[in-house]
Amino acid sequence: MRILSGIQPTGRFHWGNYFGAIRQYIALQEDNEAYYFIANLHALTTVRDPEQLRQATLDSALDLLALGLDPEKATLFVQSDVPEVSELCWILMTGAPMGLLERCHAYKEKKAKGAPADAGLFTYPVLMAADILAYDANLVPVGEDQVQHIEVCRDLARSFNSHFGEVFVLPESHVLSESAKVPGTDGEKMSKSYRNTIELFEDPKSMRKKISRIATDSRPMDQPKDPESDHLYQLYSLFADTADREAMASTYRQGGFSYGMVKKTLADAADQFFAEARQRRAELANDPDRVHEILADGANRARRKAGEVLARAQQACGIRSL
Ligand code: ADP
Ligand code: TRP
């Protein structure tokens, strides 16, 4: 299988990103040809501060590598380092029906709120289609919210193929597991836009502070509680092994415990869970040349593949000689 996914450098990664996406990327690098990129061109539709974008791009690479993305197994690169994708994007833009893009949710929601949208946001799904088609990807692991964009990609590929001949591989989306809808500190879905995140490599003190502020109910301590419906327990479950998880569940069912104890146990478990990655991240951060080398090597490999596909598309539509 050829796997591909992108993640936007719009802020520091949080627990939701790890358990919902990054962990799966890392698992999929094992038996597949995997391409993962930092989607800085997409981020440009929201991040308009150049220093912030540069820093977030580097931070994203450090985070992914520290968490176990292995450049020997997967190709890791920065989206804008592969200009072939932007060329392919233009080709796909011709022939992309306006109506199809008008139905896409990122643009539709912004417009519904009366906010001004730019052409970058409107054509965002076409760039995403180019990202996917440029590598002949078969499988695209994404969160539920991105499935619509994969459908657009399939539509564009199908229509190009039927007009110009079989050029593109039709990708399938692979929706990342349901159980991984990580709640935030307020119990809603953890998301940067809700300001309820706990970052992966947050300073340990500030992480504990955020955990201590996780919303809990005010029922008396001795009352038994249902673990499954409690987001503090759900968060703890992400880090605990089966035995610890069951022990915590039975504590909930018995009652007579404090949420303070659960929060401390959660903070200790999270600390331990990310300790090794934190250490690796610190080492990598001290060796930026190594990180740039990994990204440059990734970009070379990615360009080789994207160049082949672009040439195929250019020949098929008559902008390159046969
Ligand atoms: P955010 O909502 O914080 O802006 P993104 O939309 O950039 O996060 O998400 C990047 C990836 O992380 C996507 O694949 C998305 O499905 C996944 N993800 C984000 N938040 C969560 C969450 N709370 N639970 C599970 N997966 C998540
Ligand atoms: N739009 C995706 C997101 O916000 C990121 C992305 C860009 C992507 N290009 C992609 C994901 C190609 C999968 C395939 O999460």
Coordinates of N, CA and C in Angstrom, one line a residue, residues 7-18 22 38 43 47 51-67 190-204 206 210 274 277-282 284-285:
I7 N -0.3 17.0 7.7 CA -0.8 17.6 8.9 C -0.4 19.1 8.9
Q8 N -1.4 20.0 9.2 CA -1.1 21.4 9.2 C -0.3 21.9 10.3
P9 N 0.7 22.7 10.1 CA 1.5 23.3 11.2 C 0.8 24.6 11.7
T10 N -0.4 24.5 12.2 CA -1.1 25.7 12.7 C -0.9 25.9 14.2
G11 N -0.1 25.1 14.8 CA 0.1 25.3 16.3 C 0.7 24.1 16.8
R12 N 1.0 24.0 18.1 CA 1.7 22.8 18.6 C 0.7 21.7 18.7
F13 N 1.2 20.5 18.4 CA 0.3 19.3 18.4 C -0.1 19.0 19.9
H14 N -1.4 18.5 20.0 CA -1.9 18.2 21.3 C -2.3 16.7 21.4
W15 N -2.8 16.3 22.5 CA -3.1 14.9 22.8 C -4.1 14.3 21.7
G16 N -5.0 15.2 21.3 CA -6.0 14.8 20.3 C -5.3 14.4 19.0
N17 N -4.3 15.2 18.6 CA -3.6 15.0 17.3 C -2.8 13.7 17.4
Y18 N -2.2 13.5 18.6 CA -1.4 12.2 18.7 C -2.3 11.0 18.7
I22 N -1.5 11.0 14.7 CA 0.0 10.8 14.6 C 0.4 9.3 14.9
I38 N 4.3 18.0 6.1 CA 3.8 19.1 6.9 C 3.2 20.1 6.0
A43 N -1.6 25.7 5.6 CA -1.6 26.5 6.8 C -1.6 28.0 6.4
V47 N -2.4 30.9 8.9 CA -1.3 31.5 9.6 C -0.7 32.6 8.7
E51 N 7.2 34.3 10.7 CA 8.1 33.7 11.7 C 7.3 32.6 12.4
Q52 N 6.1 32.8 12.6 CA 5.2 31.8 13.3 C 5.1 30.6 12.4
L53 N 4.9 30.8 11.1 CA 4.8 29.6 10.2 C 6.1 28.8 10.1
R54 N 7.2 29.5 10.0 CA 8.5 28.9 9.9 C 8.7 28.0 11.2
Q55 N 8.5 28.7 12.4 CA 8.7 28.0 13.6 C 7.8 26.8 13.8
A56 N 6.5 27.0 13.4 CA 5.5 25.9 13.6 C 5.9 24.7 12.6
T57 N 6.5 25.0 11.5 CA 6.8 23.9 10.5 C 8.0 23.1 11.1
L58 N 9.0 23.8 11.7 CA 10.1 23.1 12.3 C 9.6 22.3 13.6
D59 N 8.8 23.0 14.4 CA 8.2 22.3 15.6 C 7.5 21.0 15.2
S60 N 6.7 21.1 14.1 CA 5.9 19.9 13.7 C 6.9 18.8 13.3
A61 N 8.0 19.1 12.6 CA 8.9 18.1 12.2 C 9.6 17.5 13.4
L62 N 9.9 18.3 14.4 CA 10.6 17.8 15.6 C 9.6 16.9 16.4
D63 N 8.4 17.3 16.5 CA 7.4 16.5 17.2 C 7.2 15.2 16.5
L64 N 7.0 15.2 15.2 CA 6.7 13.9 14.5 C 7.9 12.9 14.7
L65 N 9.1 13.5 14.5 CA 10.3 12.6 14.6 C 10.5 12.1 16.0
A66 N 10.3 13.0 17.0 CA 10.4 12.6 18.4 C 9.4 11.5 18.8
L67 N 8.2 11.6 18.2 CA 7.2 10.6 18.5 C 7.4 9.3 17.9
M190 N -11.2 17.7 21.9 CA -10.0 18.6 22.1 C -9.6 19.2 20.7
S191 N -9.5 20.5 20.7 CA -9.2 21.2 19.4 C -8.6 22.5 19.7
K192 N -7.6 22.9 18.9 CA -7.0 24.2 19.0 C -8.1 25.3 19.0
S193 N -9.1 25.1 18.2 CA -10.1 26.2 18.0 C -10.9 26.3 19.3
Y194 N -10.9 25.3 20.2 CA -11.8 25.4 21.4 C -10.9 25.8 22.6
R195 N -9.6 26.0 22.4 CA -8.7 26.4 23.5 C -8.9 25.4 24.7
N196 N -9.0 24.1 24.4 CA -9.1 23.2 25.5 C -8.1 22.1 25.4
T197 N -6.9 22.4 24.8 CA -5.9 21.4 24.5 C -4.9 21.2 25.6
I198 N -4.3 20.1 25.6 CA -3.1 19.8 26.3 C -2.0 19.4 25.3
E199 N -1.0 20.2 25.2 CA 0.0 20.0 24.1 C 0.9 18.8 24.5
L200 N 1.4 18.1 23.5 CA 2.2 16.9 23.7 C 3.5 17.2 24.5
F201 N 4.2 18.3 24.1 CA 5.4 18.6 24.8 C 5.4 19.9 25.6
E202 N 4.2 20.1 26.2 CA 4.0 21.2 27.0 C 5.0 21.1 28.2
D203 N 5.4 22.2 28.8 CA 6.2 22.2 30.0 C 5.4 21.4 31.1
P204 N 6.1 20.5 31.8 CA 5.4 19.6 32.7 C 4.5 20.3 33.7
S206 N 3.1 23.3 33.4 CA 1.9 23.9 32.8 C 0.9 22.8 32.4
K210 N -3.0 22.5 33.6 CA -4.2 22.3 32.8 C -5.0 21.1 33.2
F274 N 5.1 10.1 27.6 CA 5.8 10.9 26.6 C 7.3 11.2 27.0
A277 N 9.9 10.4 24.3 CA 9.8 11.3 23.2 C 10.2 12.7 23.5
R278 N 10.0 13.1 24.7 CA 10.4 14.4 25.2 C 11.9 14.5 25.1
Q279 N 12.6 13.4 25.6 CA 14.0 13.3 25.6 C 14.6 13.4 24.2
R280 N 13.9 12.6 23.3 CA 14.4 12.6 21.9 C 14.2 14.0 21.2
R281 N 13.1 14.6 21.6 CA 12.8 15.9 21.0 C 13.9 16.9 21.4
A282 N 14.3 16.9 22.7 CA 15.3 17.8 23.2 C 16.6 17.6 22.4
L284 N 17.0 16.3 19.4 CA 16.8 16.7 18.0 C 16.8 18.2 17.9
A285 N 16.2 18.9 18.9 CA 16.1 20.4 18.8 C 17.5 21.0 18.9

